[in-house]
Coordinates of C-alpha atoms in Angstrom, one line a residue:
Chain A
M1 CA -3.7 -4.3 21.0
R2 CA -6.9 -5.3 23.3
S3 CA -8.4 -9.5 22.5
F4 CA -10.7 -10.1 19.7
T5 CA -11.4 -13.7 18.0
Y6 CA -10.6 -15.1 14.6
E7 CA -11.9 -16.1 12.0
R8 CA -11.5 -17.6 8.1
A9 CA -14.2 -16.5 6.0
R10 CA -14.6 -19.0 3.5
T11 CA -17.8 -17.6 1.1
P12 CA -17.9 -14.1 1.0
A13 CA -21.7 -13.9 2.0
E14 CA -20.2 -15.2 5.4
A15 CA -17.7 -12.8 5.4
A16 CA -20.4 -10.4 4.5
S17 CA -23.2 -11.6 7.0
A18 CA -20.5 -12.0 9.8
V19 CA -19.1 -8.2 9.5
A20 CA -22.9 -7.7 9.3
T21 CA -23.7 -9.1 12.3
M22 CA -21.7 -9.1 14.9
R23 CA -20.8 -6.2 17.3
G24 CA -16.9 -4.6 16.4
A25 CA -16.0 -7.1 13.4
K26 CA -14.3 -5.9 11.1
F27 CA -12.6 -7.5 7.8
L28 CA -9.1 -8.5 7.5
A29 CA -7.4 -8.9 4.4
G30 CA -3.7 -7.8 4.3
G31 CA -4.0 -6.3 7.6
T32 CA -0.4 -4.0 6.4
N33 CA -2.6 -1.4 7.7
L34 CA -5.5 -2.5 10.2
L35 CA -2.3 -4.0 12.4
D36 CA -0.1 -0.6 12.6
L37 CA -3.5 1.0 13.3
M38 CA -4.2 -2.3 15.9
K39 CA -0.7 -1.6 18.0
L40 CA -1.8 2.3 18.4
E41 CA -5.4 0.9 19.5
I42 CA -6.5 3.3 16.5
E43 CA -8.6 0.3 15.4
A44 CA -9.8 -1.5 18.8
P45 CA -11.8 -4.9 16.4
S46 CA -13.2 -7.4 18.7
H47 CA -13.3 -9.8 16.2
L48 CA -11.2 -10.8 12.6
V49 CA -13.4 -12.4 9.5
D50 CA -10.1 -13.5 7.5
V51 CA -10.8 -12.8 3.9
Q52 CA -7.9 -14.5 2.1
D53 CA -8.8 -17.8 1.6
L54 CA -11.8 -16.5 -0.5
D55 CA -12.4 -17.0 -4.8
F56 CA -10.6 -13.3 -5.3
G57 CA -6.9 -13.5 -6.4
E58 CA -7.1 -13.7 -9.9
I59 CA -6.7 -11.3 -12.3
A60 CA -8.9 -12.3 -15.2
D61 CA -10.1 -10.2 -18.7
T62 CA -13.8 -8.9 -18.8
D63 CA -16.4 -8.8 -21.9
D64 CA -16.0 -6.0 -22.9
G65 CA -12.5 -5.0 -22.9
G66 CA -11.6 -4.9 -20.0
I67 CA -10.1 -6.0 -16.6
R68 CA -11.1 -7.4 -13.4
I69 CA -9.4 -7.6 -10.2
G70 CA -10.0 -9.8 -7.0
A71 CA -9.9 -7.7 -3.7
M72 CA -7.2 -10.0 -2.8
V73 CA -4.5 -9.5 -5.4
S74 CA -1.4 -7.8 -3.8
N75 CA -0.3 -4.9 -4.9
T76 CA 3.2 -6.2 -6.3
M77 CA 0.8 -8.8 -8.5
L78 CA -1.3 -6.1 -9.8
S79 CA 1.3 -3.4 -10.7
A80 CA 3.7 -6.3 -13.0
H81 CA 0.0 -8.6 -14.3
P82 CA 1.2 -7.6 -18.3
R83 CA -2.3 -6.4 -19.0
V84 CA -1.8 -3.8 -17.0
R85 CA 1.8 -2.4 -17.2
R86 CA 0.9 -2.6 -21.0
D87 CA -3.0 -0.7 -21.5
Y88 CA -3.0 0.6 -17.2
A89 CA 0.3 1.6 -16.9
V90 CA -1.1 5.0 -14.9
L91 CA -2.0 2.2 -12.3
T92 CA 1.7 0.3 -12.5
R93 CA 3.5 3.8 -11.9
A94 CA 1.0 4.4 -8.9
I95 CA 0.7 1.4 -7.0
Q96 CA 5.4 1.2 -7.6
A97 CA 5.3 4.6 -6.6
G98 CA 3.7 4.2 -3.0
A99 CA 5.2 1.7 0.4
S100 CA 7.9 -0.5 0.0
G101 CA 9.1 -3.6 -1.8
Q102 CA 7.1 -5.4 1.7
L103 CA 4.2 -3.7 2.0
R104 CA 3.1 -3.8 -1.3
N105 CA 3.3 -8.2 -1.1
K106 CA 0.8 -8.3 1.8
A107 CA -1.0 -5.1 0.9
T108 CA -4.2 -6.1 -1.8
T109 CA -7.1 -4.5 -4.4
A110 CA -9.0 -3.8 -0.8
G111 CA -7.3 -3.6 1.1
N112 CA -5.4 -0.4 -0.1
L113 CA -8.6 1.8 -1.5
L114 CA -10.2 1.0 2.2
Q115 CA -6.6 2.7 3.9
R116 CA -6.5 5.0 6.1
T117 CA -5.4 8.7 6.4
R118 CA -2.0 8.8 7.7
C119 CA -2.7 12.5 9.7
S120 CA 0.1 12.6 12.4
Y121 CA -2.9 13.8 14.7
F122 CA -5.2 11.2 13.4
Y123 CA -1.9 8.9 15.0
D124 CA -1.7 10.4 18.1
T125 CA -3.9 9.3 20.3
N126 CA -3.2 12.7 22.7
M127 CA -4.7 14.3 20.5
P128 CA -7.9 15.4 19.8
C129 CA -9.2 14.1 16.3
N130 CA -12.3 14.2 14.9
K131 CA -11.8 11.4 12.9
R132 CA -10.9 8.4 15.9
R133 CA -13.4 9.9 18.1
P134 CA -16.8 12.4 16.3
G135 CA -17.2 14.9 17.8
D136 CA -13.1 15.2 19.9
G137 CA -12.8 18.2 17.1
C138 CA -9.3 18.7 14.7
S139 CA -5.4 19.1 15.7
A140 CA -4.3 19.4 12.2
I141 CA -6.9 22.9 11.7
G142 CA -4.1 25.2 13.2
G143 CA -2.7 22.8 13.9
S144 CA 0.7 21.5 11.8
S145 CA -0.7 20.8 8.4
R146 CA 2.0 20.8 5.6
Q147 CA 1.0 17.1 4.1
L148 CA -2.5 17.7 5.2
G149 CA -5.5 18.6 2.7
V150 CA -6.0 22.0 0.3
I151 CA -9.8 20.9 -1.0
G152 CA -13.2 19.3 0.0
I153 CA -12.1 18.9 3.8
S154 CA -14.5 20.3 5.7
D155 CA -14.5 22.7 9.8
S156 CA -13.9 18.8 10.9
C157 CA -11.5 17.7 8.7
I158 CA -8.6 18.1 6.8
A159 CA -6.6 15.3 6.9
T160 CA -6.3 13.7 3.2
Y161 CA -7.1 10.2 1.6
P162 CA -3.4 8.3 1.6
G163 CA -3.2 6.5 -1.8
D164 CA -2.0 6.1 -4.7
M165 CA -3.5 3.9 -6.5
A166 CA -7.0 4.6 -5.8
V167 CA -5.3 8.1 -7.9
A168 CA -4.9 5.6 -11.0
M169 CA -8.0 3.9 -10.8
R170 CA -9.8 7.3 -10.9
V171 CA -8.5 8.6 -14.4
L172 CA -9.3 5.2 -15.5
D173 CA -12.8 5.2 -14.3
A174 CA -12.4 1.6 -12.5
V175 CA -15.5 0.3 -10.8
V176 CA -15.3 -1.5 -7.1
E177 CA -17.7 -4.4 -7.0
T178 CA -18.6 -5.9 -3.8
V179 CA -21.5 -8.0 -2.2
T180 CA -24.0 -7.1 0.9
P181 CA -25.0 -8.5 4.0
D182 CA -28.3 -10.2 2.0
G183 CA -26.5 -11.6 -0.6
S184 CA -27.0 -8.6 -3.2
T185 CA -23.9 -7.0 -5.6
R186 CA -23.5 -3.4 -5.9
S187 CA -20.7 -1.5 -8.6
I188 CA -19.8 1.4 -7.4
P189 CA -18.1 3.7 -9.6
I190 CA -14.8 5.0 -8.0
A191 CA -15.5 9.1 -8.3
D192 CA -18.5 8.0 -5.8
F193 CA -16.8 5.1 -4.1
H194 CA -14.6 7.9 -0.7
R195 CA -17.2 10.5 0.5
L196 CA -16.2 13.9 1.4
W197 CA -15.4 14.0 5.5
G198 CA -18.1 16.7 6.2
D199 CA -19.6 16.7 9.7
T200 CA -18.4 13.3 9.6
P201 CA -15.1 12.1 9.2
Q202 CA -15.1 8.7 10.5
E203 CA -17.3 7.4 7.8
E204 CA -14.6 7.7 5.2
T205 CA -16.3 5.6 2.2
V206 CA -20.0 4.5 1.2
L207 CA -19.7 1.3 1.9
E208 CA -21.7 0.0 4.6
R209 CA -21.3 -2.3 8.0
G210 CA -21.0 -6.0 6.3
E211 CA -20.1 -4.2 2.1
L212 CA -17.9 -6.4 1.3
I213 CA -15.4 -6.1 -1.7
T214 CA -14.7 -8.4 -4.2
A215 CA -13.7 -6.4 -7.1
V216 CA -12.2 -4.1 -8.5
T217 CA -12.6 -3.3 -13.1
L218 CA -11.1 -1.2 -15.0
P219 CA -12.7 -0.3 -18.3
R220 CA -10.9 -0.6 -22.0
P221 CA -7.9 0.6 -22.7
R222 CA -8.7 4.1 -23.5
G223 CA -4.7 4.3 -25.2
G224 CA -2.3 7.4 -24.2
K225 CA 0.5 7.9 -22.8
H226 CA 0.4 6.8 -19.1
F227 CA 1.6 8.8 -16.0
Y228 CA 1.8 8.7 -11.8
H229 CA 4.0 12.1 -10.8
K230 CA 4.3 12.3 -7.4
V231 CA 6.7 14.5 -5.2
R232 CA 7.2 14.2 -2.2
D233 CA 9.9 14.5 1.0
R234 CA 11.7 11.1 0.2
R235 CA 12.4 9.7 -2.8
S236 CA 11.2 6.4 -1.9
Y237 CA 8.7 5.1 1.0
A238 CA 7.3 8.1 1.9
F239 CA 3.7 9.3 0.8
A240 CA 2.4 12.5 -1.8
L241 CA 2.7 16.3 -0.6
V242 CA 1.7 15.8 -4.4
S243 CA 0.7 13.2 -7.2
V244 CA -0.7 13.1 -10.3
A245 CA -2.0 10.9 -12.6
A246 CA -3.0 11.4 -16.0
V247 CA -3.1 10.2 -19.8
I248 CA -2.9 12.3 -22.2
Q249 CA -4.1 11.5 -26.2
D250 CA -2.1 12.4 -29.1
D251 CA -4.1 15.6 -29.6
Q252 CA -3.7 16.9 -25.5
T253 CA -7.2 15.9 -24.4
G254 CA -7.4 13.3 -21.5
Q255 CA -7.4 12.8 -18.2
V256 CA -6.1 13.6 -15.0
A257 CA -6.7 12.9 -11.5
F258 CA -4.1 14.5 -7.9
G259 CA -3.9 13.1 -4.7
G260 CA -2.4 13.9 -1.6
V261 CA -4.8 17.4 -1.4
A262 CA -8.2 16.2 -0.7
P263 CA -9.5 12.7 0.8
K264 CA -10.3 11.3 -2.2
P265 CA -8.8 10.8 -5.3
W266 CA -9.6 14.7 -7.2
R267 CA -11.2 15.1 -10.8
V268 CA -12.6 17.6 -11.8
P269 CA -13.9 16.6 -15.5
E270 CA -14.1 20.8 -16.2
A271 CA -10.6 21.0 -15.2
E272 CA -9.3 18.0 -17.3
E273 CA -11.4 19.6 -20.3
L274 CA -8.7 22.3 -20.3
L275 CA -5.5 19.4 -20.9
P276 CA -5.4 21.9 -24.0
Q277 CA -4.3 24.9 -22.7
G278 CA -2.2 23.3 -20.3
A279 CA -1.7 22.8 -16.5
A280 CA -2.2 26.1 -15.0
A281 CA -5.9 26.4 -16.8
V282 CA -6.6 23.3 -15.4
V283 CA -5.0 23.5 -12.0
S284 CA -6.8 26.8 -10.9
R285 CA -9.9 25.0 -12.3
A286 CA -9.4 21.5 -10.4
F287 CA -8.7 24.4 -7.0
A288 CA -11.4 26.8 -8.0
E289 CA -12.3 26.0 -4.4
A290 CA -9.0 25.3 -2.4
R291 CA -9.1 26.1 1.2
P292 CA -5.2 25.9 1.6
T293 CA -3.6 26.7 5.3
D294 CA -0.5 28.7 5.0
Q295 CA 1.7 25.8 5.6
N296 CA -0.1 23.3 2.4
K297 CA -0.9 26.2 0.3
F298 CA 2.6 24.9 -1.2
K299 CA 0.4 22.6 -2.5
I300 CA -1.8 24.0 -5.5
P301 CA 1.7 25.6 -7.9
L302 CA 3.5 22.0 -6.9
A303 CA 0.2 20.7 -8.9
E304 CA -0.1 22.9 -11.1
R305 CA 4.1 22.5 -11.7
T306 CA 3.8 18.9 -11.8
L307 CA 0.8 18.6 -14.4
A308 CA 3.4 21.2 -16.2
G309 CA 5.8 18.3 -16.5
I310 CA 3.7 15.4 -17.4
I311 CA 1.9 17.7 -20.5
A312 CA 5.4 18.5 -21.5
D313 CA 6.7 14.7 -21.5
A314 CA 3.1 13.8 -23.0
R315 CA 4.6 16.2 -25.7
S316 CA 8.1 15.2 -26.5
Chain B
M1 CA -5.5 -20.8 18.9
P2 CA -3.9 -23.0 17.3
L3 CA -1.0 -22.8 14.2
R4 CA 0.8 -24.9 11.9
M5 CA 3.6 -23.4 9.6
K6 CA 6.4 -24.5 8.1
I7 CA 9.5 -23.1 9.6
N8 CA 12.6 -22.7 7.3
G9 CA 11.6 -26.4 6.3
E10 CA 10.0 -27.7 9.0
A11 CA 6.8 -28.1 10.4
R12 CA 6.1 -26.7 13.5
E13 CA 2.6 -26.5 15.4
L14 CA 1.9 -23.7 18.0
E15 CA -0.9 -22.4 20.8
L16 CA -0.9 -18.4 20.5
D17 CA -3.2 -15.2 21.1
T18 CA -4.8 -14.0 18.4
R19 CA -2.9 -10.6 19.1
T20 CA 0.8 -12.2 17.8
T21 CA 2.3 -11.0 15.0
L22 CA 4.1 -13.5 13.2
L23 CA 7.2 -11.1 14.1
D24 CA 6.8 -12.5 18.1
A25 CA 5.8 -15.8 17.4
L26 CA 9.1 -16.3 15.4
R27 CA 10.9 -14.5 18.2
E28 CA 9.3 -15.1 21.3
H29 CA 8.1 -18.7 20.6
L30 CA 10.5 -20.1 18.2
Q31 CA 13.3 -18.5 19.5
L32 CA 14.1 -17.3 15.8
T33 CA 15.8 -14.8 16.9
G34 CA 17.6 -13.8 13.7
T35 CA 14.7 -11.7 12.5
K36 CA 14.3 -8.2 14.8
K37 CA 11.9 -5.4 15.6
G38 CA 13.0 -2.6 14.5
C39 CA 10.0 -0.3 14.2
D40 CA 7.0 -2.6 14.7
H41 CA 4.9 -0.9 12.3
G42 CA 6.4 -1.9 8.5
Q43 CA 8.3 1.8 8.7
C44 CA 11.9 -0.3 8.9
G45 CA 12.7 -2.9 7.6
A46 CA 14.0 -5.6 10.1
C47 CA 11.4 -7.9 10.5
T48 CA 11.0 -8.8 6.9
V49 CA 11.2 -12.4 6.3
I50 CA 9.8 -14.5 3.0
V51 CA 6.8 -15.8 3.0
N52 CA 6.0 -18.2 0.3
G53 CA 7.7 -16.6 -1.5
E54 CA 8.0 -13.7 -1.2
R55 CA 9.1 -11.3 1.7
I56 CA 7.3 -9.9 3.7
N57 CA 7.0 -7.2 7.2
S58 CA 6.7 -10.0 9.4
C59 CA 5.4 -7.4 12.0
L60 CA 2.8 -6.2 10.3
S61 CA 1.7 -9.3 10.1
L62 CA -0.6 -12.0 12.6
A63 CA 1.0 -15.2 13.0
V64 CA -2.9 -16.7 12.1
Q65 CA -2.8 -15.5 9.1
H66 CA -0.3 -17.0 8.5
E67 CA -1.9 -21.1 8.9
G68 CA 0.3 -23.5 6.2
D69 CA 2.5 -21.1 4.9
E70 CA 5.7 -21.8 4.2
I71 CA 8.4 -19.4 5.8
T72 CA 12.0 -18.8 5.2
T73 CA 14.1 -16.4 8.1
I74 CA 17.8 -16.1 7.7
E75 CA 18.3 -19.0 9.9
G76 CA 16.9 -20.8 6.6
L77 CA 18.0 -19.1 4.7
G78 CA 22.2 -19.8 5.3
T79 CA 24.4 -21.1 8.5
P80 CA 27.8 -20.3 9.4
G81 CA 29.4 -22.4 8.4
D82 CA 27.3 -22.4 4.9
L83 CA 26.7 -18.9 4.2
H84 CA 23.5 -18.4 1.9
P85 CA 25.6 -16.5 -1.1
M86 CA 24.1 -13.6 -0.3
Q87 CA 25.5 -13.7 3.5
A88 CA 28.9 -14.5 2.2
A89 CA 28.7 -11.1 0.4
F90 CA 27.1 -8.6 2.6
V91 CA 30.7 -10.4 4.8
K92 CA 32.5 -9.6 1.8
H93 CA 31.4 -6.3 1.4
D94 CA 30.9 -5.0 5.0
G95 CA 27.0 -4.4 3.7
Y96 CA 26.3 -3.4 8.0
Q97 CA 28.0 -1.7 11.0
C98 CA 26.3 -2.7 13.8
G99 CA 24.3 -5.2 12.2
Y100 CA 21.0 -5.5 13.4
C101 CA 19.0 -4.8 10.1
T102 CA 21.2 -7.0 8.6
P103 CA 18.6 -10.1 8.8
G104 CA 15.9 -8.1 7.1
Q105 CA 18.1 -6.1 4.8
I106 CA 19.1 -9.9 3.2
C107 CA 15.9 -11.0 3.7
S108 CA 15.3 -8.1 1.4
A109 CA 17.9 -8.2 -1.2
V110 CA 17.6 -12.2 -2.3
S111 CA 13.7 -10.8 -2.3
V112 CA 14.5 -7.9 -4.1
L113 CA 16.4 -10.4 -7.0
K114 CA 14.3 -12.5 -7.2
E115 CA 11.3 -10.1 -8.2
I116 CA 13.7 -8.8 -10.7
R117 CA 13.5 -12.7 -12.5
N118 CA 10.3 -12.5 -12.6
G119 CA 9.5 -9.2 -14.0
V120 CA 8.5 -7.2 -11.3
P121 CA 8.7 -3.4 -12.6
S122 CA 9.2 -0.7 -10.4
H123 CA 9.5 2.9 -9.5
V124 CA 12.8 4.0 -11.3
T125 CA 11.6 1.4 -14.4
D126 CA 12.1 3.1 -17.4
D127 CA 10.4 0.8 -19.9
L128 CA 7.3 -0.6 -18.3
A129 CA 7.4 -3.0 -21.7
G130 CA 11.4 -4.4 -21.1
D131 CA 13.9 -5.7 -19.4
I132 CA 14.3 -4.7 -16.0
G133 CA 17.8 -4.1 -15.9
L134 CA 20.6 -3.7 -12.5
S135 CA 21.1 -0.4 -12.0
N136 CA 22.2 0.1 -8.8
I137 CA 18.9 3.0 -8.8
E138 CA 17.4 0.4 -9.6
L139 CA 18.1 -2.2 -6.3
R140 CA 18.8 0.6 -4.3
E141 CA 14.8 1.8 -4.6
R142 CA 13.9 -1.6 -4.5
M143 CA 15.7 -1.7 -1.0
S144 CA 13.9 1.5 0.4
G145 CA 11.7 -0.2 2.5
N146 CA 14.8 -1.7 5.1
I147 CA 16.8 0.9 7.1
C148 CA 20.3 1.1 8.0
R149 CA 20.7 3.4 10.3
C150 CA 24.7 3.0 10.2
G151 CA 24.3 4.0 6.0
A152 CA 25.7 0.8 4.7
Y153 CA 23.7 1.1 1.7
S154 CA 26.6 1.2 -1.0
N155 CA 28.4 -1.7 0.4
I156 CA 24.9 -3.8 -0.1
A157 CA 24.0 -2.6 -3.3
E158 CA 27.3 -3.8 -4.5
A159 CA 26.5 -6.6 -3.0
M160 CA 23.9 -7.6 -4.3
T161 CA 25.7 -6.5 -7.9
E162 CA 28.0 -9.3 -7.0
V163 CA 25.0 -11.8 -6.5
A164 CA 22.9 -10.4 -8.9
E165 CA 25.9 -10.7 -11.9
A166 CA 27.6 -14.2 -10.4

């Protein structure tokens, strides 16, 4: 691990300013992903700004009937919160489908949104990777791609956003709240938060340098039945091959997003309008522009079957 | 950097490089070698310790993140003459073979029962509104972050069941 200096921020403005002005500085929240990558020197910050003392640890009701989740709320606390279990069960299900108990206790809400891809070539520093070293080339294209993306990918990168929590937040229309180094605040709909890779796969979100996530808000509950079905190589503690988050109403309408397939939680409004017609219609529209490899083309029928299972459960 | 933590009930002061993980601080600087280093990347669970009442992977945490924290390691759960009930149950049910993963398994197992008591649901909990049962599958799901190469899983689950029902 490269050496670095360390500070604990006392205010959000101080944290944002420190990361904006110090070359090589990064925020540190739970650290479960960052420290893993620092050990491999994939991440090599020269300075860490620990934000654990900021007042971001609460879940509170909002005036419009939703909830506001502090950026430092742990995955465990969020998934176990009584209102989340009752009103946003898809979020509890998604979080509990990811990682291990130890990691969920330390991992934070903001950190989970910012976790980096698990593409094996991103992790293998002996191999070219445009995300690690822009312009280096992509080893995954033409390489081992079974786990990787089928849609929203580019000629520079075919990695996926690996998380589960954000896929549920996508169907709930979450909003990411931030503070910028100049002290202003911003509300970013989660649909716009993660970028598609394009020619710059090293840029994974729309956050600017020094912009700090303070909270994630969820709008008022939309009722319905909540599902998060995740298909993976092991039954526990593995990343998704395909996951499906859905909220389905009695009239069969609803929201649906797919994980494990794209650089961001994949939700296509025109596709989910087809929910009453069944899984084949939805998936055929949602994945119309898919560019899978021979190794990962199975993900599209797998997504259809996973959604079909959810629709059947919703009707029963 | 200077660092103060309360480890197994005892206040300790250390001077550490910022890069030192909590795991290395325990093992290399405090000689608490009960906590084990397996993968050092949060995948195996051998380094599991209890921080402020919650289990975490000590390999994926910098020691400097834990200023003022209360840490419990396997050495703090019980002693050879006064075993923690979970340690005694692991011995009774043969919940290990080589023993390398055992300190992490036991710290995790103790925490799992607390998490169930506190109403934290899991991936296999059917009803998010109801009480959480202590089924074998519920215990196994919650222990999936602790790998045992010897494959003592079924005996570990039996040890946990005995402690949970005591």
